[in-house]
PDB file of C-alpha atoms in Angstrom:
ATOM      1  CA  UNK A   1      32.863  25.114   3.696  1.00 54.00           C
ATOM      2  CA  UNK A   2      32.320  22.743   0.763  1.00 77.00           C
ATOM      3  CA  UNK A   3      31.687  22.549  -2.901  1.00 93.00           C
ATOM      4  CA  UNK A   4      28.623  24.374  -3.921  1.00 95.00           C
ATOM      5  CA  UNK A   5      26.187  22.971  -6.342  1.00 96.00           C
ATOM      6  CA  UNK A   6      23.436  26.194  -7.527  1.00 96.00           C
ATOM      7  CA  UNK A   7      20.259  25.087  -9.207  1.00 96.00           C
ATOM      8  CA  UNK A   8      16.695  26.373  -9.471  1.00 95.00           C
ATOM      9  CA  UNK A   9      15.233  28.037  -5.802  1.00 96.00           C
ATOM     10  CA  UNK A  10      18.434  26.392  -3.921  1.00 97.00           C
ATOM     11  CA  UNK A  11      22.154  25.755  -3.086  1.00 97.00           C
ATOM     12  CA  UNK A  12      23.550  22.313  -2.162  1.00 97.00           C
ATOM     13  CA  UNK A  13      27.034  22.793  -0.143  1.00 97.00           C
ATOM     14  CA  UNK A  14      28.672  19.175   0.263  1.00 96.00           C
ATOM     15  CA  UNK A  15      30.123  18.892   3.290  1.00 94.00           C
ATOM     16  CA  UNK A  16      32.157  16.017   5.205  1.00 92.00           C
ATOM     17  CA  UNK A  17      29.231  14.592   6.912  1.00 94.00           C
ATOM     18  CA  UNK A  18      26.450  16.417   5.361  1.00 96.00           C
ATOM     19  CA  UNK A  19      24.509  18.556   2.790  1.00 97.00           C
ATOM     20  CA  UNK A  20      23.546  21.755   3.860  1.00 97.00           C
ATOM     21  CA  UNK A  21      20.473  22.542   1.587  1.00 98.00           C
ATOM     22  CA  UNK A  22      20.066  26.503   1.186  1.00 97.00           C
ATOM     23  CA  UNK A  23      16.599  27.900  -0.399  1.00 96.00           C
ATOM     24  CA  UNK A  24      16.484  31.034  -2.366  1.00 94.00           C
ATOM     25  CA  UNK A  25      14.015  33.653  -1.002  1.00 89.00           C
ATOM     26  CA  UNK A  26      12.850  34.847  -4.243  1.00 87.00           C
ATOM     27  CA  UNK A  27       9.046  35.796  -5.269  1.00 89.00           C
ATOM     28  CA  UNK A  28       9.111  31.942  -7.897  1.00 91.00           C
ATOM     29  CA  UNK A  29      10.455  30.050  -4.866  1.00 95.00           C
ATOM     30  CA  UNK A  30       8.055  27.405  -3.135  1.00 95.00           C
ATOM     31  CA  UNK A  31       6.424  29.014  -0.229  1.00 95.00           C
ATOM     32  CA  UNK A  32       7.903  25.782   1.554  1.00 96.00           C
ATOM     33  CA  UNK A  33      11.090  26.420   0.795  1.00 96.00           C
ATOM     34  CA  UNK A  34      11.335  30.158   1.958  1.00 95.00           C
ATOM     35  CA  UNK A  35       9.690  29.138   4.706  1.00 95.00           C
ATOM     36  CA  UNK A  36      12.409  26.564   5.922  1.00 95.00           C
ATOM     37  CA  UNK A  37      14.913  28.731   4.497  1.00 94.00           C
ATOM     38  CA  UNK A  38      17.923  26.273   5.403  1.00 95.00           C
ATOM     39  CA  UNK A  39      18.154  22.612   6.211  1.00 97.00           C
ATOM     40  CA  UNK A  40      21.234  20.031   6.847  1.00 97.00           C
ATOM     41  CA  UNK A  41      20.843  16.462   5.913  1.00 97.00           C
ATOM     42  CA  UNK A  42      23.574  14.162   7.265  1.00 96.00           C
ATOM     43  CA  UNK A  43      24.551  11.543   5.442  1.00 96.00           C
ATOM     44  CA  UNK A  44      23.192   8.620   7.774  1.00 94.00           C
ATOM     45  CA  UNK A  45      19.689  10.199   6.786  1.00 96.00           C
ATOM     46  CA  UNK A  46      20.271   9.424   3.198  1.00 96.00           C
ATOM     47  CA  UNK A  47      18.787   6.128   1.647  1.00 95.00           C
ATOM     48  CA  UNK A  48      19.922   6.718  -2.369  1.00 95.00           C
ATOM     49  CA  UNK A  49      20.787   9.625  -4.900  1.00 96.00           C
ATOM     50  CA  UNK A  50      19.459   9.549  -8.054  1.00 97.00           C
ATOM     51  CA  UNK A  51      20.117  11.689 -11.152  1.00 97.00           C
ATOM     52  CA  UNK A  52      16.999  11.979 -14.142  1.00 96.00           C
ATOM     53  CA  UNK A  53      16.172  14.224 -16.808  1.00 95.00           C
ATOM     54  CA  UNK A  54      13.726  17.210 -15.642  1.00 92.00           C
ATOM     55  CA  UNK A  55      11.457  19.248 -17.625  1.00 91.00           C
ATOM     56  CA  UNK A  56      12.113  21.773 -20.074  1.00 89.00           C
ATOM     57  CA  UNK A  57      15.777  21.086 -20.400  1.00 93.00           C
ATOM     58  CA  UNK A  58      16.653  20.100 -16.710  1.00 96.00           C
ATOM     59  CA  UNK A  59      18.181  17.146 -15.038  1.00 97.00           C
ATOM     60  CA  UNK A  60      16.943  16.691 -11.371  1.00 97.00           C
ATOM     61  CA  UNK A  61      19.575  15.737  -8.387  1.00 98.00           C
ATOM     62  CA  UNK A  62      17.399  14.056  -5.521  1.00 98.00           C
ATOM     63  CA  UNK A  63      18.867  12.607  -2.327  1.00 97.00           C
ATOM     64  CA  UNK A  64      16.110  10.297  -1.228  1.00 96.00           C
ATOM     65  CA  UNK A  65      15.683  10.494   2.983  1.00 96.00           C
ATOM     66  CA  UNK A  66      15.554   7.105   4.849  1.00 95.00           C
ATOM     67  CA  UNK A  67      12.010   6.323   5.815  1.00 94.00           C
ATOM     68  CA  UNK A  68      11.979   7.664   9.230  1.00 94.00           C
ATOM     69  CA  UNK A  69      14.541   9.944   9.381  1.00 96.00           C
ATOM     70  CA  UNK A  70      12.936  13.362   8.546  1.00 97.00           C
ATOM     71  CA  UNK A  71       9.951  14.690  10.572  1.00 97.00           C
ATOM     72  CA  UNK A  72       9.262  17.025   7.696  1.00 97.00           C
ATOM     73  CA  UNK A  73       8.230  13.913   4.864  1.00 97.00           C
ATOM     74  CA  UNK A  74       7.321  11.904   7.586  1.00 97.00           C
ATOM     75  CA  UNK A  75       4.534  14.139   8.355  1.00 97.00           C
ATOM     76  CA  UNK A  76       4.105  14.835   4.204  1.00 97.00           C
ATOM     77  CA  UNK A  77       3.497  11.167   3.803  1.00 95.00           C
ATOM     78  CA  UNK A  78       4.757  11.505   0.224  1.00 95.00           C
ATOM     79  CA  UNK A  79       1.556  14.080  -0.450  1.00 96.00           C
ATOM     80  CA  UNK A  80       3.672  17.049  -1.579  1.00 96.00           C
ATOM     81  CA  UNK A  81       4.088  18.016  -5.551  1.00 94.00           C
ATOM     82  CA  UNK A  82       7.900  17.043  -6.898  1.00 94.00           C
ATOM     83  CA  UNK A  83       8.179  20.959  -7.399  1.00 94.00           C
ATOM     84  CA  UNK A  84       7.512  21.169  -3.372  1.00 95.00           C
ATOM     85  CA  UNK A  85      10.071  18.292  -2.619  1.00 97.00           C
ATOM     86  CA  UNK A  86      13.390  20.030  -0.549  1.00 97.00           C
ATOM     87  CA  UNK A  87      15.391  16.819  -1.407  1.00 98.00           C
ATOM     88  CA  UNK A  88      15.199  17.691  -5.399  1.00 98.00           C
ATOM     89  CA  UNK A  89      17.571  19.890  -7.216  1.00 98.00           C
ATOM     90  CA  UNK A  90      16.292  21.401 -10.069  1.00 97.00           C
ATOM     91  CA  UNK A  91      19.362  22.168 -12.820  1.00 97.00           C
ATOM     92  CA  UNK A  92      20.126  23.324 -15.996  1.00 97.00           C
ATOM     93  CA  UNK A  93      20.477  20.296 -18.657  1.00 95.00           C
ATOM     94  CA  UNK A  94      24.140  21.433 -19.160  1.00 95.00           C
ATOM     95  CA  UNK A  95      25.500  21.175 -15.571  1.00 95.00           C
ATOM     96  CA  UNK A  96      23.953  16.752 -15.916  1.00 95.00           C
ATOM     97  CA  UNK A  97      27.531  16.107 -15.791  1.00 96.00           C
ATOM     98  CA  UNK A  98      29.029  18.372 -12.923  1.00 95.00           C
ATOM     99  CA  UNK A  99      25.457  16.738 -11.201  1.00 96.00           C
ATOM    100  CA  UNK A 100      27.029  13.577 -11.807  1.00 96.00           C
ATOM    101  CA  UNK A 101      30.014  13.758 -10.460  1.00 96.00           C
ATOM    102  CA  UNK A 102      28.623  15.408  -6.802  1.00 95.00           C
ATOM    103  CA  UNK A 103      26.224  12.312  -7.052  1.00 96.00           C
ATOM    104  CA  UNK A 104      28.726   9.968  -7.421  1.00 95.00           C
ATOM    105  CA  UNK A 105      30.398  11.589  -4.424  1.00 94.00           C
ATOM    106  CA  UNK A 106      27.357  11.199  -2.472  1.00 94.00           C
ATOM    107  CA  UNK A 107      26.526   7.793  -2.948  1.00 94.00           C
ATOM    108  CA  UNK A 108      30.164   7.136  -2.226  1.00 92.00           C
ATOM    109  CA  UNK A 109      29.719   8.661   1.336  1.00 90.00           C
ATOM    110  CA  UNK A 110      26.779   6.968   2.338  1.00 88.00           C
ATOM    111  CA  UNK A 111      27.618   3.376   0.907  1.00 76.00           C
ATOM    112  CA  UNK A 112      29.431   2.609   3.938  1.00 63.00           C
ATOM    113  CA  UNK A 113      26.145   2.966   6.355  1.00 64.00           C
ATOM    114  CA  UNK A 114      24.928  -0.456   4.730  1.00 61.00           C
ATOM    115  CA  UNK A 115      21.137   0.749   4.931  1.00 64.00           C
ATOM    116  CA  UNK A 116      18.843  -2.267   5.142  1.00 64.00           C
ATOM    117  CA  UNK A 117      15.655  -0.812   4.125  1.00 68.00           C
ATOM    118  CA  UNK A 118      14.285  -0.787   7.651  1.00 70.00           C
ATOM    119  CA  UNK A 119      13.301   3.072   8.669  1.00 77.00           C
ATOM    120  CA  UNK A 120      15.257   4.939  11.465  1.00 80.00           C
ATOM    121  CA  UNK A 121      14.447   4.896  14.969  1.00 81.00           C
ATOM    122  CA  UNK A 122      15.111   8.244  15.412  1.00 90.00           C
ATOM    123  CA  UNK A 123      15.100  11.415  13.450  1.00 96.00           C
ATOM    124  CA  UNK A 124      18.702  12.058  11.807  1.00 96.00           C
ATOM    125  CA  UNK A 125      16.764  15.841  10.366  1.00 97.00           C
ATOM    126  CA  UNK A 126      16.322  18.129  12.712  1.00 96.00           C
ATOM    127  CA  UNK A 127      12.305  19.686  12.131  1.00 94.00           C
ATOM    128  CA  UNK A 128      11.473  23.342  12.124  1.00 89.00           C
ATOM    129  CA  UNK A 129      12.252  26.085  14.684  1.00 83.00           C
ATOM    130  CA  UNK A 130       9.295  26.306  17.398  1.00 73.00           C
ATOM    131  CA  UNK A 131       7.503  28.373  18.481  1.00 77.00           C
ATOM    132  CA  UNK A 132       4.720  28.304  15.535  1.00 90.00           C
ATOM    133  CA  UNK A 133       1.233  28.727  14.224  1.00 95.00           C
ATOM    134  CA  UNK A 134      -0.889  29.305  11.628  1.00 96.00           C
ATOM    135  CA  UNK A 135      -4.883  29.951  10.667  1.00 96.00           C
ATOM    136  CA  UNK A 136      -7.001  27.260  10.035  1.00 97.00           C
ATOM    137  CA  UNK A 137     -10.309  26.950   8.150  1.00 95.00           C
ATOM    138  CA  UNK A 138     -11.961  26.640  12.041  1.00 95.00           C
ATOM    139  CA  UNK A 139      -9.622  28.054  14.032  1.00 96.00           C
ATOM    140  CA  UNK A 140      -6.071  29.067  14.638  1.00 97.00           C
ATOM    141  CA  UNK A 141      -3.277  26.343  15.856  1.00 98.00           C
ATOM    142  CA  UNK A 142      -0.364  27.288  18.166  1.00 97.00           C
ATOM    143  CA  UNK A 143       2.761  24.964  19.349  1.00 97.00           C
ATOM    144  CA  UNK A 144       5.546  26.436  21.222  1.00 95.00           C
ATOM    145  CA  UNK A 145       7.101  22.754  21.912  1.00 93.00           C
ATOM    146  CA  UNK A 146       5.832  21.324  24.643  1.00 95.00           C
ATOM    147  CA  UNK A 147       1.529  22.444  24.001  1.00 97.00           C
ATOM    148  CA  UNK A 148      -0.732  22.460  21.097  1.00 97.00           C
ATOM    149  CA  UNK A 149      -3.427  24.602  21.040  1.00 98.00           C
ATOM    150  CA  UNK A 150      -6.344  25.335  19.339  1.00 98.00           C
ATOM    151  CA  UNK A 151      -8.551  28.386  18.989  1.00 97.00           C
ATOM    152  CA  UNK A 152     -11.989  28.456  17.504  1.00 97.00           C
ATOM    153  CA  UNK A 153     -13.224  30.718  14.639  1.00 94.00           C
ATOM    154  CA  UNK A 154     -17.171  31.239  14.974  1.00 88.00           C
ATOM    155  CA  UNK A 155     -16.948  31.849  11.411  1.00 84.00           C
ATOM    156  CA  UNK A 156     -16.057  27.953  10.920  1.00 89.00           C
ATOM    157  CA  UNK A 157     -15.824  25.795  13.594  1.00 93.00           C
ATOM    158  CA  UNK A 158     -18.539  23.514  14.019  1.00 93.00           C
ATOM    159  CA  UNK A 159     -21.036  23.204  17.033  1.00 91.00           C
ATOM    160  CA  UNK A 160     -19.566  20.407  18.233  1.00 93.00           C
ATOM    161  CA  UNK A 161     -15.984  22.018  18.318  1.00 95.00           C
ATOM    162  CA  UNK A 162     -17.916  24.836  20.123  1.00 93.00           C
ATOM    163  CA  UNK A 163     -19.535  22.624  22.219  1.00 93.00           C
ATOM    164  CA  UNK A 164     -15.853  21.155  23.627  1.00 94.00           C
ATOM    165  CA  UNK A 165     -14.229  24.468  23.971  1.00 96.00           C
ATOM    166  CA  UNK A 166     -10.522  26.109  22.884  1.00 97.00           C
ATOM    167  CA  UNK A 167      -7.905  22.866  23.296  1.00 97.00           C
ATOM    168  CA  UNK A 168      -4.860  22.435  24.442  1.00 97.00           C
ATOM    169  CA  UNK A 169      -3.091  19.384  24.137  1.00 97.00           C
ATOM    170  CA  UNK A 170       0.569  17.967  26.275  1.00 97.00           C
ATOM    171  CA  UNK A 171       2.508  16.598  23.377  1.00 96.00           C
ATOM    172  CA  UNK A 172       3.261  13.482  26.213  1.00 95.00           C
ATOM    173  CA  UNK A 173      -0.465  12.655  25.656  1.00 95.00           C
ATOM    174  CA  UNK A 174       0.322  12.292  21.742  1.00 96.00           C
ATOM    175  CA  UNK A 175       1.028   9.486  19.626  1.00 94.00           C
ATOM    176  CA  UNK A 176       1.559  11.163  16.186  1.00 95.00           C
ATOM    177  CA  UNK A 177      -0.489  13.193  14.061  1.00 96.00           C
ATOM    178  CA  UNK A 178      -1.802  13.210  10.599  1.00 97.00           C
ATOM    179  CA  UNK A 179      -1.264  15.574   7.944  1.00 97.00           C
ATOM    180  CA  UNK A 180      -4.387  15.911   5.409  1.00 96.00           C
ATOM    181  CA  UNK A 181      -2.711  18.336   2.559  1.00 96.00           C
ATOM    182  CA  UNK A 182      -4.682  21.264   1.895  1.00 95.00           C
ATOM    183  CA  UNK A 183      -4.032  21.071  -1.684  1.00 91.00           C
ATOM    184  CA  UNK A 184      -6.871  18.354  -1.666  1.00 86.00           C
ATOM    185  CA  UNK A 185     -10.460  17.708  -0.241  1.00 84.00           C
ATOM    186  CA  UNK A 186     -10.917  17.950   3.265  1.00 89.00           C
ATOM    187  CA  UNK A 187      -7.579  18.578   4.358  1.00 95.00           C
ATOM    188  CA  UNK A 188      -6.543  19.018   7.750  1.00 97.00           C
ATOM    189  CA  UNK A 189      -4.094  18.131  10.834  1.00 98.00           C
ATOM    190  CA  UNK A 190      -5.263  16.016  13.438  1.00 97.00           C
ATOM    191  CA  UNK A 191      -3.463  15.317  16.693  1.00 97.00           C
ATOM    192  CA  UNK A 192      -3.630  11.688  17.800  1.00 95.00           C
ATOM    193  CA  UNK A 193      -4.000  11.033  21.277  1.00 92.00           C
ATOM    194  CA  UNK A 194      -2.663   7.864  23.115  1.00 87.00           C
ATOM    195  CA  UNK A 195      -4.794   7.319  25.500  1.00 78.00           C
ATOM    196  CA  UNK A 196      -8.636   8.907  24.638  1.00 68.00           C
ATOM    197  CA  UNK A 197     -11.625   7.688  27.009  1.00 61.00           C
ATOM    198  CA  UNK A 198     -13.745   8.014  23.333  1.00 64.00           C
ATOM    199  CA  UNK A 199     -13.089   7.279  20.095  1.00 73.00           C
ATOM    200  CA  UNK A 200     -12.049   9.975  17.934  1.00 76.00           C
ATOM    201  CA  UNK A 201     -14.712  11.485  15.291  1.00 75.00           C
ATOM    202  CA  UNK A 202     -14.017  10.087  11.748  1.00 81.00           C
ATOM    203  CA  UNK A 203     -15.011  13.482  10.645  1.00 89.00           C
ATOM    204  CA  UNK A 204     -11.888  16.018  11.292  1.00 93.00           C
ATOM    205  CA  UNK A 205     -14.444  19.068  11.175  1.00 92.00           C
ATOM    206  CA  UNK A 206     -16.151  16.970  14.191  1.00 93.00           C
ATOM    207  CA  UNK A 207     -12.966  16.368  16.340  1.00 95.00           C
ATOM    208  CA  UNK A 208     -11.808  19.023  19.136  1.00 96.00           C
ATOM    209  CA  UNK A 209      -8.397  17.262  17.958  1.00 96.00           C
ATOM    210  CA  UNK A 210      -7.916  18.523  15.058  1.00 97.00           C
ATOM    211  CA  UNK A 211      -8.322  21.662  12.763  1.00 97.00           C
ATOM    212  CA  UNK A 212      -9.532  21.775   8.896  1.00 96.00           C
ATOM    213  CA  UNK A 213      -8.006  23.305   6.100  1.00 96.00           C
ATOM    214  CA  UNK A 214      -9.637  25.351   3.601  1.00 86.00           C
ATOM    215  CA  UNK A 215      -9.447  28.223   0.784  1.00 81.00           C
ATOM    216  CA  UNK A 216      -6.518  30.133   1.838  1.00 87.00           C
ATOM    217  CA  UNK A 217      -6.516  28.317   5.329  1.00 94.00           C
ATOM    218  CA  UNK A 218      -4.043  25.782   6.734  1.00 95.00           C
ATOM    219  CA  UNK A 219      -1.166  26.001   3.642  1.00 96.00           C
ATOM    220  CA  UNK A 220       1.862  23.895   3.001  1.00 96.00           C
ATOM    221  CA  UNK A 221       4.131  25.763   4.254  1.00 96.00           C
ATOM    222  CA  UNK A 222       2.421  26.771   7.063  1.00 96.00           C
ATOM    223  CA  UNK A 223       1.146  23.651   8.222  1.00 97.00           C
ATOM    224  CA  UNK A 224       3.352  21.051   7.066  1.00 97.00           C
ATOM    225  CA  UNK A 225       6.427  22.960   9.159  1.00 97.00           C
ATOM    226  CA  UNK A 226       3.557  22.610  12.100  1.00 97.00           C
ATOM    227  CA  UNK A 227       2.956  19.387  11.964  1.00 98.00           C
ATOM    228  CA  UNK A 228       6.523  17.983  11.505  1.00 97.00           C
ATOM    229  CA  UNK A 229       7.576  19.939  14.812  1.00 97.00           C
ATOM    230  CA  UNK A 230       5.217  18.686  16.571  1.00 97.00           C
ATOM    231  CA  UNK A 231       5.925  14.878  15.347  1.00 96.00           C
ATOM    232  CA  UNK A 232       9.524  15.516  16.503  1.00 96.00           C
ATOM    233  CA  UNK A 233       8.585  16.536  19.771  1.00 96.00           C
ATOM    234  CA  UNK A 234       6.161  13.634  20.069  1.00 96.00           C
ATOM    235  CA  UNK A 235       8.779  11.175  19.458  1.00 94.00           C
ATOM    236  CA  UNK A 236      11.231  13.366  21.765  1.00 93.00           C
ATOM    237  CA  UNK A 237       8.664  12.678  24.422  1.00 89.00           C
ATOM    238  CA  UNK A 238       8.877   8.747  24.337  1.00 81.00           C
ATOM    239  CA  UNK A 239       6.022   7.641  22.675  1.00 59.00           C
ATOM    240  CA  UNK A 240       7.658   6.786  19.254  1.00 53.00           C
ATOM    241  CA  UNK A 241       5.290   7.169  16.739  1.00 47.00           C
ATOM    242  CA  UNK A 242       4.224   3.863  13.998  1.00 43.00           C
ATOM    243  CA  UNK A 243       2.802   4.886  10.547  1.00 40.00           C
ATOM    244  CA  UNK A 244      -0.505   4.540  10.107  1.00 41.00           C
ATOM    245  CA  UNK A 245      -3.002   5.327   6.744  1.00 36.00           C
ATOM    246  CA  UNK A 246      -3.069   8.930   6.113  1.00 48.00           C
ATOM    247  CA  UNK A 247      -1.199   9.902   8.625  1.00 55.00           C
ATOM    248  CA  UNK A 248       1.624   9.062  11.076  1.00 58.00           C
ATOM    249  CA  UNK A 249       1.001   8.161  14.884  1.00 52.00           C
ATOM    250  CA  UNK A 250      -0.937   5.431  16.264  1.00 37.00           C
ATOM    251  CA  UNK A 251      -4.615   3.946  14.149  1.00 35.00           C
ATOM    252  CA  UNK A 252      -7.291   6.098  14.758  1.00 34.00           C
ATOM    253  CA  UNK A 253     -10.972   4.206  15.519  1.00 35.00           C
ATOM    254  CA  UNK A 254     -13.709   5.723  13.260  1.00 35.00           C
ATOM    255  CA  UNK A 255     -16.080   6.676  15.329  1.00 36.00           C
ATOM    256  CA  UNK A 256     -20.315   5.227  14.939  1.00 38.00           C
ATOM    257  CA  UNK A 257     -21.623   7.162  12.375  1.00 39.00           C
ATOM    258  CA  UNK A 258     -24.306   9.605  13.667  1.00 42.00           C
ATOM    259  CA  UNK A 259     -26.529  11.962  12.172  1.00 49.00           C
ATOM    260  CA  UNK A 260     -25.184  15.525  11.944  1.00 53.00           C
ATOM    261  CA  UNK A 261     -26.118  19.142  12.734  1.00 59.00           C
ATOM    262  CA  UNK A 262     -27.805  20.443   9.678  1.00 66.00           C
ATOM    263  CA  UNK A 263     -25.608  23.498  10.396  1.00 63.00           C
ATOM    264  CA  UNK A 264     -22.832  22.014   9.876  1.00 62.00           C
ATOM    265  CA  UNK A 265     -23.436  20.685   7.057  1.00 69.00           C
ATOM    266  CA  UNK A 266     -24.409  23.910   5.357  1.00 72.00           C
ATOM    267  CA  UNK A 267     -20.556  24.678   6.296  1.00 67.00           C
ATOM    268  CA  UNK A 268     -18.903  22.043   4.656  1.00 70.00           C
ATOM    269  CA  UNK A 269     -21.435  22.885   1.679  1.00 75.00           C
ATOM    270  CA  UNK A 270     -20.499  26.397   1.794  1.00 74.00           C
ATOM    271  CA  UNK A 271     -16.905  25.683   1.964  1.00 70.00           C
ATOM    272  CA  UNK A 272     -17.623  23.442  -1.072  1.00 72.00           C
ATOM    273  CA  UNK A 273     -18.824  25.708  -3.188  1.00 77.00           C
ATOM    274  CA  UNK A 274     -15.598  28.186  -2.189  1.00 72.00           C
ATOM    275  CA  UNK A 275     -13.779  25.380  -3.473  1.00 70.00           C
ATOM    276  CA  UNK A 276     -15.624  24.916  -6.731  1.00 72.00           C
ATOM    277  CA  UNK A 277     -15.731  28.649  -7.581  1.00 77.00           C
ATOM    278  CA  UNK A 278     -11.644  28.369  -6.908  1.00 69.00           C
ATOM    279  CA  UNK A 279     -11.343  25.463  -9.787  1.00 71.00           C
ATOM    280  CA  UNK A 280     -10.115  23.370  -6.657  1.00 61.00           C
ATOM    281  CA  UNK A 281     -13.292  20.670  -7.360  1.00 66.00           C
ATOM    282  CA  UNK A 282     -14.661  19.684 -10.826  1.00 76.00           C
ATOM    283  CA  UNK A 283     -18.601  19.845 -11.135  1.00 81.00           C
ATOM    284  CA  UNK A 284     -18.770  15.864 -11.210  1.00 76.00           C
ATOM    285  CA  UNK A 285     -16.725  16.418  -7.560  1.00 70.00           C
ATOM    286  CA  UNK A 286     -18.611  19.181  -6.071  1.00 74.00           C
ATOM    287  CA  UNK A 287     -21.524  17.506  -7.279  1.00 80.00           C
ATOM    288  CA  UNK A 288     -20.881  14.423  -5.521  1.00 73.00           C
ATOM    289  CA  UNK A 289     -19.346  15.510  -2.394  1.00 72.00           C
ATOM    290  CA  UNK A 290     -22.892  17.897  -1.904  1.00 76.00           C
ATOM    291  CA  UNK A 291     -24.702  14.295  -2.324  1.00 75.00           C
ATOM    292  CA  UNK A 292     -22.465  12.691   0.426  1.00 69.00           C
ATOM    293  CA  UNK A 293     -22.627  15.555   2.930  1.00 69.00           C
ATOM    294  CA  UNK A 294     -26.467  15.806   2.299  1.00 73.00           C
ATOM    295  CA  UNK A 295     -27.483  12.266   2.984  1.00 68.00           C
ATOM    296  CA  UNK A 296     -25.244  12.387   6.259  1.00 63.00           C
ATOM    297  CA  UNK A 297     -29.110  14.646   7.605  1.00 62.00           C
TER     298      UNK A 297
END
């Protein structure tokens, strides 16, 4: 066992190849973080360390991951909140020194791997425990490592979701996947598939490969856990995933636009206006997005 550096929701034990990150349990911890309870980050997986002053009288430790290495941001796609980060320590103001001198350690261990800049070829983190799943605005997504399925809600899935049936989906016929947060407008998870006789919809509430996030539906901690797993056993497969905008996995080819289902629309609406009444959308932005969805009739 090594030295043990406590700050706010976590533990960081130093060890001789590695930091074994421990998250508190406690009702002000992250959801995240009790949700992936422990994690070990070698050193190879480590780019930099930095030390800066916090809020409110803190000073914040953060071991920043190698592009690459970690399924977990790799799937986050630098979306989550610095309060939701698991590579920041949180600590009191007066321990900046003691925080120094572990960072100084740190960097000292990982200035021999003479990173170039260029992101890993291979996960150095391991991702979260399978098997998992989690509720969805449309439906309800399952992975137990080698299948993703999906479920559909008749409360929210769309007719064309309907139309295609429950899904189930080899993670060999996956190139990536990509991680909308839920924490913003139309989030979801979408599964990208390598080889796809069509195009994929541009609209995730339109695509059989993918589920949508809503009020209470798809959350961090849930779905970001989900999503990293199943980008580690993607890669595990053989079909190494590239980065691509808004997601990571392969480019996905918008689809013609078409008119839709007037139903459907009067989802998304409805699911806007949950999202207004929550103070998750401004009146300017609820406002708007009504216009967009309205002259897609």
């Amino acid at each position: 066992m090594g030295d043990v550096l406590a700050g706010f929701h976590a533990a960081w034990e130093f060890q001789s190849d590695s930091v074994l990150i421990r998250f508190e349990r406690g009702i002000r911890t992250p959801k995240l973080f009790q949700a992936l309870g422990e994690r070990r980050i070698p050193h190879e997986a480590i780019a930099a360390v930095t030390l800066s002053p916090g809020r409110r009288g803190t000073v914040v430790l953060h071991a920043v991951p190698k592009p690459g290495a970690d399924p977990l941001m790799e799937a986050a796609a630098g979306q989550l909140k610095d309060g939701c980060d698991p590579y920041r320590l949180v600590l009191p103001a007066e321990r900046e020194t003691l925080a120094e001198y572990y960072a100084d350690e740190l960097r000292a261990e990982i200035s021999s791997d003479g990173y170039d800049g260029v992101p890993t070829d291979r996960y150095l983190v391991t991702a979260p425990e399978t098997p998992l799943q989690f509720k969805a605005y449309d439906g309800k997504a399952s992975f137990d490592g080698k299948t993703v399925s999906f479920r559909w809600f008749w409360t929210g899935a769309s007719s064309a979701k309907w139309k295609a049936g429950d899904q189930s989906f080899l993670v060999t016929d996956l190139s990536g996947i990509e991680w909308r947060s839920p924490e913003v407008f139309e989030g979801h998870l979408r599964l990208l598939r390598r080889e796809s006789p069509v195009a994929q919809p541009g609209q995730a509430d339109q695509d059989p490969a993918a589920v949508v996030f809503g009020l209470g539906y798809g959350p961090v901690h849930e779905s970001l856990p989900f999503a990293a797993s199943v980008l580690a056993a993607v890669r595990a497969s053989g079909a190494g995933p590239a980065l691509s905008s808004g997601g990571v996995g392969t480019s996905v080819s918008a689809a013609p636009a078409v008119r839709r289902d007037p139903a459907d629309i009067a989802d998304r609406i409805r699911h806007l206006g949950e999202l207004h009444q929550a103070g998750l959308l401004t009146d300017d932005e609820f406002t708007m997005k009504k216009a967009e969805l309205l002259a897609e009739l």
